Amino acid sequence: MTHTGFRDTVAEPMPSLREGPMPRAPKQLGEVVLRVRGLKKNFGDAVVLDGIDFEMRAGEVVGVIGPGGVGKSVFVKICCGLMEPDEGHVEVLGTDLLASDQKTKQRLRERVGLVFQNYALFDFMTVGENVAFPMVQRGLAKADEIQVKVQERLAEVDLPNVRHLMPNELSGGMKKRVGLARANINDPELIFFDDPTAGLDPVTSSKIFNLIRRTQAHRNSTCLVISHDIDRMRPACDRYILLLNGLVHFRGTEADAMHSQDPIVKEFFRKGDGSKKPSDER
Amino acid sequence: MNPLATIGAGFLDASETLGGIVMVLVRILRAMVPPRFDRDETWLNLYKVGVKSYPIVIMTAFFTGAIMVIQSGVYVKQTGATGLLGWGAGYAVLAEIGPVLIGLMFSGRVGANNTAELGTMKVTEQIDALRTLAIDPTHYLVVPRFVSMMLMLVLLTVLGDLFALVGGAITSEFVLEVDYRVFFQGVFNSNLLDEFFTGLIKAITFGASISVISCHYGLSVSGGATGVGRAVNASVVSNAIGIFVFDSIITWFANSSLFR
């Protein structure tokens, strides 16, 4: 299909993203894209992060789980440079985030995406303008190229016909998908998802996790996904870390967790953060 | 609570606010050298801040001019000094009442709206979203507002001055039965150019202070909808204080023997 402009363009759905079984990205033991050492963060007397050590390699999808208020969102915000830690070292895509000046951080952010828990769509822009916004601001592409890419990204998240709507006209699940399309517009190498299924029904939650996996596999990006919904995030994640009392309590694959003798780990992976009782499995 | 502790806490709060306001100003000035700000957002703000404000400014200024003439009417009638009517109204409007009243109206309409808008963006993580998309909120949101408010308050003050004098002239004609030509003669013969320019300097300063203060309160909101409400309230109060403080300073300088 030839794209001639925004208004008369209908992007073809991308078969690899929309149909067939979810492709799994090949395991890559490539370079480290995120390295965190001794990360500490307190809010007043409350210790939230108490020395987190963590590494992520290119192409991985890592799930971050833990009880509410354990500091998962704080962890992600520090990794994105939105919050300063009290102590520790954060290296994102080979750049020391905390030692970087503002310009370096800006350049780094062009290679990193974040999907917010509460959507964070710009409510004064249409959906199309929201998704186009990062490209428009960078000014590296022509207007018609931007619109074609916007249409492609919206089609990838199964929302090809909403670009003229305002965010307040969308459902929660649609807003999450628009957030994903916006985060993907610059083809980031590393994407953080801050509880992408918070407040969504189980069916929509499953769709969102499938979408995360498909998008990751299609672009070979690296994803860090925070969620409480461990049952539905299973198909999306290669491995997990469990945060507890400000530390990484467990790290490993689902199989590692199932074979763990640690009762807390077993409890989390069997019951999904306590939201599902063992009796429900019958 | 210990009174000393209360005073100390108040002092620390005020220092923190003042420090935050200065930091916003420093970030704006840094972003403006060389000028790097969003053109579309600036145009949009010029429209929102300026075009949307002119009806209320015209109305306020018109009635202010009228009220001033009515107030002075008693003495003008008693003394028959109709020639002083234009001078009195012109002097007060151009140097003081025009910029201050329009500044206060502007801070209530535009400053409060600005704080609410930025505050809502802050609590809904839209400001964080800008940063993660590698867009500096100062360049994209704050500088266009700063430029628009300064420029538009000057233009609105000129417009307000004009309509205040028109209001005064109409009132003098129909209420005091003093010919409007006598009124305008009083204005123009009094050589009020200094007062006019003093008023413009005040308008530029008020525009800058309203934009910096309202942006500071908007960007430092925390605590959801309640926090936005508190920030708007604090922004309106601080803007009014800022207007009177800067008005006093500029009036003092303008009337100081050093500048005469």
Short mmCIF file of C-alpha atoms in Angstrom, two decimals, chain A residues 77 81-82 106 109-110 112 114 116-118 120-125 133-134 137 182, chain B residues 36 38 41 120-121 123-136 140-141:
data_model
loop_
_atom_site.label_atom_id
_atom_site.label_comp_id
_atom_site.label_asym_id
_atom_site.label_seq_id
_atom_site.Cartn_x
_atom_site.Cartn_y
_atom_site.Cartn_z
CA LYS A 77 11.08 6.07 37.82
CA GLY A 81 15.69 9.38 35.36
CA LEU A 82 12.41 10.80 36.70
CA GLN A 106 17.69 13.93 26.97
CA ARG A 109 15.48 9.30 26.81
CA GLU A 110 15.09 9.26 23.04
CA VAL A 112 13.96 4.68 26.17
CA LEU A 114 7.84 4.44 29.45
CA PHE A 116 2.60 5.01 32.57
CA GLN A 117 0.28 3.34 35.05
CA ASN A 118 -2.25 6.19 34.68
CA ALA A 120 -0.33 10.11 31.09
CA LEU A 121 -1.76 10.94 27.68
CA PHE A 122 -1.80 14.65 26.89
CA ASP A 123 -5.45 15.51 27.37
CA PHE A 124 -5.28 18.63 25.18
CA MET A 125 -4.21 16.62 22.12
CA PHE A 133 4.20 14.21 19.52
CA PRO A 134 7.68 12.73 20.23
CA GLN A 137 9.20 17.52 18.69
CA ARG A 182 3.30 6.58 21.85
CA ARG B 36 14.56 27.50 22.38
CA ASP B 38 7.91 25.65 21.06
CA GLU B 41 2.65 26.34 21.97
CA THR B 120 -3.27 18.85 36.64
CA MET B 121 -0.59 17.85 34.15
CA VAL B 123 -0.64 15.01 39.07
CA THR B 124 -1.66 13.05 35.97
CA GLU B 125 2.03 12.45 35.17
CA GLN B 126 1.85 14.38 31.88
CA ILE B 127 4.90 16.41 32.92
CA ASP B 128 6.81 13.17 33.59
CA ALA B 129 5.59 11.88 30.23
CA LEU B 130 7.13 14.92 28.54
CA ARG B 131 10.45 14.25 30.25
CA THR B 132 10.45 10.58 29.29
CA LEU B 133 9.77 11.61 25.69
CA ALA B 134 12.96 13.68 25.84
CA ILE B 135 11.06 16.97 25.88
CA ASP B 136 12.08 19.57 28.42
CA TYR B 140 7.76 23.24 25.92
CA LEU B 141 5.42 24.54 28.62
#
